[in-house]
PDB file of C-alpha atoms in Angstrom:
ATOM      1  CA  MET A   1      20.666 -54.601   0.110  1.00 66.00           C
ATOM      2  CA  ASP A   2      22.045 -54.383   3.558  1.00 82.00           C
ATOM      3  CA  LYS A   3      24.920 -52.155   4.681  1.00 84.00           C
ATOM      4  CA  GLU A   4      27.623 -54.807   4.179  1.00 86.00           C
ATOM      5  CA  GLN A   5      26.613 -55.409   0.580  1.00 86.00           C
ATOM      6  CA  MET A   6      26.561 -51.672  -0.132  1.00 88.00           C
ATOM      7  CA  ASP A   7      30.013 -51.224   1.423  1.00 87.00           C
ATOM      8  CA  ALA A   8      31.319 -54.173  -0.587  1.00 88.00           C
ATOM      9  CA  GLN A   9      29.838 -52.728  -3.795  1.00 90.00           C
ATOM     10  CA  ILE A  10      31.422 -49.315  -3.106  1.00 89.00           C
ATOM     11  CA  ALA A  11      34.792 -50.891  -2.339  1.00 88.00           C
ATOM     12  CA  PHE A  12      34.581 -53.015  -5.488  1.00 90.00           C
ATOM     13  CA  SER A  13      33.745 -50.017  -7.694  1.00 90.00           C
ATOM     14  CA  GLN A  14      36.627 -48.006  -6.206  1.00 86.00           C
ATOM     15  CA  MET A  15      38.959 -50.939  -6.786  1.00 86.00           C
ATOM     16  CA  GLN A  16      37.841 -51.191 -10.409  1.00 89.00           C
ATOM     17  CA  ARG A  17      38.390 -47.477 -10.947  1.00 85.00           C
ATOM     18  CA  ASN A  18      41.866 -47.625  -9.390  1.00 79.00           C
ATOM     19  CA  GLU A  19      42.690 -50.618 -11.565  1.00 83.00           C
ATOM     20  CA  SER A  20      41.600 -48.776 -14.711  1.00 85.00           C
ATOM     21  CA  ILE A  21      43.781 -45.802 -13.751  1.00 79.00           C
ATOM     22  CA  ASN A  22      46.731 -48.143 -13.169  1.00 76.00           C
ATOM     23  CA  GLU A  23      46.166 -49.707 -16.599  1.00 81.00           C
ATOM     24  CA  LYS A  24      46.164 -46.260 -18.215  1.00 80.00           C
ATOM     25  CA  ILE A  25      49.432 -45.389 -16.435  1.00 74.00           C
ATOM     26  CA  ASP A  26      50.996 -48.629 -17.653  1.00 73.00           C
ATOM     27  CA  ALA A  27      49.806 -47.967 -21.210  1.00 78.00           C
ATOM     28  CA  LEU A  28      51.538 -44.563 -21.231  1.00 74.00           C
ATOM     29  CA  ARG A  29      54.834 -45.971 -19.995  1.00 71.00           C
ATOM     30  CA  PRO A  30      57.648 -45.655 -22.568  1.00 70.00           C
ATOM     31  CA  LYS A  31      58.065 -48.692 -24.811  1.00 74.00           C
ATOM     32  CA  TRP A  32      61.321 -50.474 -25.684  1.00 74.00           C
ATOM     33  CA  TRP A  33      61.005 -49.592 -29.344  1.00 80.00           C
ATOM     34  CA  SER A  34      60.563 -45.854 -28.814  1.00 73.00           C
ATOM     35  CA  ILE A  35      64.299 -45.149 -29.156  1.00 71.00           C
ATOM     36  CA  ILE A  36      64.493 -47.184 -32.355  1.00 81.00           C
ATOM     37  CA  SER A  37      61.487 -45.385 -33.808  1.00 81.00           C
ATOM     38  CA  LYS A  38      63.009 -41.992 -32.984  1.00 74.00           C
ATOM     39  CA  TYR A  39      66.203 -42.788 -34.870  1.00 75.00           C
ATOM     40  CA  ALA A  40      64.297 -44.387 -37.738  1.00 82.00           C
ATOM     41  CA  SER A  41      62.098 -41.311 -38.114  1.00 81.00           C
ATOM     42  CA  PHE A  42      65.166 -39.082 -38.055  1.00 75.00           C
ATOM     43  CA  ILE A  43      66.889 -41.103 -40.787  1.00 79.00           C
ATOM     44  CA  PHE A  44      63.680 -41.205 -42.825  1.00 86.00           C
ATOM     45  CA  THR A  45      63.325 -37.423 -42.561  1.00 79.00           C
ATOM     46  CA  LEU A  46      66.892 -36.952 -43.740  1.00 76.00           C
ATOM     47  CA  LEU A  47      66.345 -39.268 -46.707  1.00 83.00           C
ATOM     48  CA  VAL A  48      63.135 -37.503 -47.715  1.00 85.00           C
ATOM     49  CA  VAL A  49      64.775 -34.080 -47.534  1.00 78.00           C
ATOM     50  CA  GLN A  50      67.747 -35.380 -49.500  1.00 80.00           C
ATOM     51  CA  TYR A  51      65.468 -36.900 -52.133  1.00 88.00           C
ATOM     52  CA  PHE A  52      63.288 -33.823 -52.649  1.00 86.00           C
ATOM     53  CA  PHE A  53      66.098 -31.286 -52.228  1.00 79.00           C
ATOM     54  CA  PRO A  54      69.356 -32.847 -53.460  1.00 80.00           C
ATOM     55  CA  GLU A  55      71.111 -29.479 -53.376  1.00 78.00           C
ATOM     56  CA  THR A  56      71.053 -29.515 -49.551  1.00 72.00           C
ATOM     57  CA  ILE A  57      74.005 -31.895 -49.666  1.00 70.00           C
ATOM     58  CA  ASP A  58      76.134 -28.969 -50.887  1.00 75.00           C
ATOM     59  CA  GLN A  59      74.850 -26.619 -48.179  1.00 76.00           C
ATOM     60  CA  PRO A  60      76.677 -25.960 -44.916  1.00 77.00           C
ATOM     61  CA  VAL A  61      76.264 -28.227 -41.931  1.00 76.00           C
ATOM     62  CA  PHE A  62      73.954 -25.638 -40.413  1.00 64.00           C
ATOM     63  CA  TYR A  63      70.946 -27.030 -42.269  1.00 73.00           C
ATOM     64  CA  PHE A  64      71.648 -30.498 -40.947  1.00 77.00           C
ATOM     65  CA  ILE A  65      71.835 -29.123 -37.416  1.00 74.00           C
ATOM     66  CA  LEU A  66      68.538 -27.281 -37.889  1.00 74.00           C
ATOM     67  CA  LEU A  67      66.910 -30.493 -39.042  1.00 78.00           C
ATOM     68  CA  MET A  68      68.252 -32.334 -35.992  1.00 82.00           C
ATOM     69  CA  ILE A  69      66.930 -29.623 -33.680  1.00 77.00           C
ATOM     70  CA  PHE A  70      63.518 -29.809 -35.331  1.00 80.00           C
ATOM     71  CA  ASN A  71      63.384 -33.593 -34.928  1.00 81.00           C
ATOM     72  CA  VAL A  72      64.459 -33.483 -31.289  1.00 84.00           C
ATOM     73  CA  SER A  73      61.902 -30.818 -30.475  1.00 78.00           C
ATOM     74  CA  ILE A  74      59.077 -32.916 -31.932  1.00 83.00           C
ATOM     75  CA  ALA A  75      60.199 -35.980 -29.976  1.00 83.00           C
ATOM     76  CA  GLN A  76      60.500 -33.946 -26.783  1.00 84.00           C
ATOM     77  CA  TYR A  77      57.005 -32.517 -27.252  1.00 82.00           C
ATOM     78  CA  HIS A  78      55.547 -36.003 -27.611  1.00 85.00           C
ATOM     79  CA  GLU A  79      57.354 -37.300 -24.518  1.00 85.00           C
ATOM     80  CA  ASN A  80      56.281 -34.291 -22.456  1.00 81.00           C
ATOM     81  CA  LYS A  81      52.685 -34.821 -23.509  1.00 83.00           C
ATOM     82  CA  GLN A  82      52.809 -38.453 -22.358  1.00 85.00           C
ATOM     83  CA  LEU A  83      54.518 -37.471 -19.114  1.00 86.00           C
ATOM     84  CA  HIS A  84      51.829 -34.959 -18.284  1.00 82.00           C
ATOM     85  CA  LYS A  85      49.096 -37.506 -18.993  1.00 84.00           C
ATOM     86  CA  ARG A  86      50.774 -39.962 -16.632  1.00 83.00           C
ATOM     87  CA  LEU A  87      51.144 -37.296 -13.943  1.00 82.00           C
ATOM     88  CA  ASP A  88      47.470 -36.374 -14.239  1.00 81.00           C
ATOM     89  CA  LEU A  89      46.462 -40.005 -13.844  1.00 83.00           C
ATOM     90  CA  LEU A  90      48.800 -40.444 -10.883  1.00 82.00           C
ATOM     91  CA  HIS A  91      47.361 -37.333  -9.276  1.00 77.00           C
ATOM     92  CA  SER A  92      43.840 -38.635  -9.694  1.00 80.00           C
ATOM     93  CA  LEU A  93      44.896 -41.987  -8.195  1.00 79.00           C
ATOM     94  CA  ILE A  94      46.437 -40.312  -5.154  1.00 79.00           C
ATOM     95  CA  LYS A  95      43.374 -38.114  -4.782  1.00 75.00           C
ATOM     96  CA  GLU A  96      41.100 -41.180  -4.873  1.00 77.00           C
ATOM     97  CA  THR A  97      43.096 -43.076  -2.234  1.00 76.00           C
ATOM     98  CA  LYS A  98      43.034 -40.135   0.194  1.00 64.00           C
ATOM     99  CA  VAL A  99      39.235 -39.849   0.033  1.00 56.00           C
TER     100      VAL A  99
END
């Protein structure tokens, strides 16, 4: 292999790596159905709690608020985890392009 072929091979491998990082970033992008799934999971959780513990209907609204807080915290944790994965991939992409 001469120098031009080696340079072309290196450029091609870097391009493939950058493309795979871009695909991973696109895969972690929020989907259109994520909002629907959040509300569906919240309603499902309420129905399950109501089914197993029917006496919670007679309890104060405080229990309902606690359940909402719990659901929101789980959703926020999942979104933060995805955001940090995307930021790590973006950082690695920027680091690769500077080198």
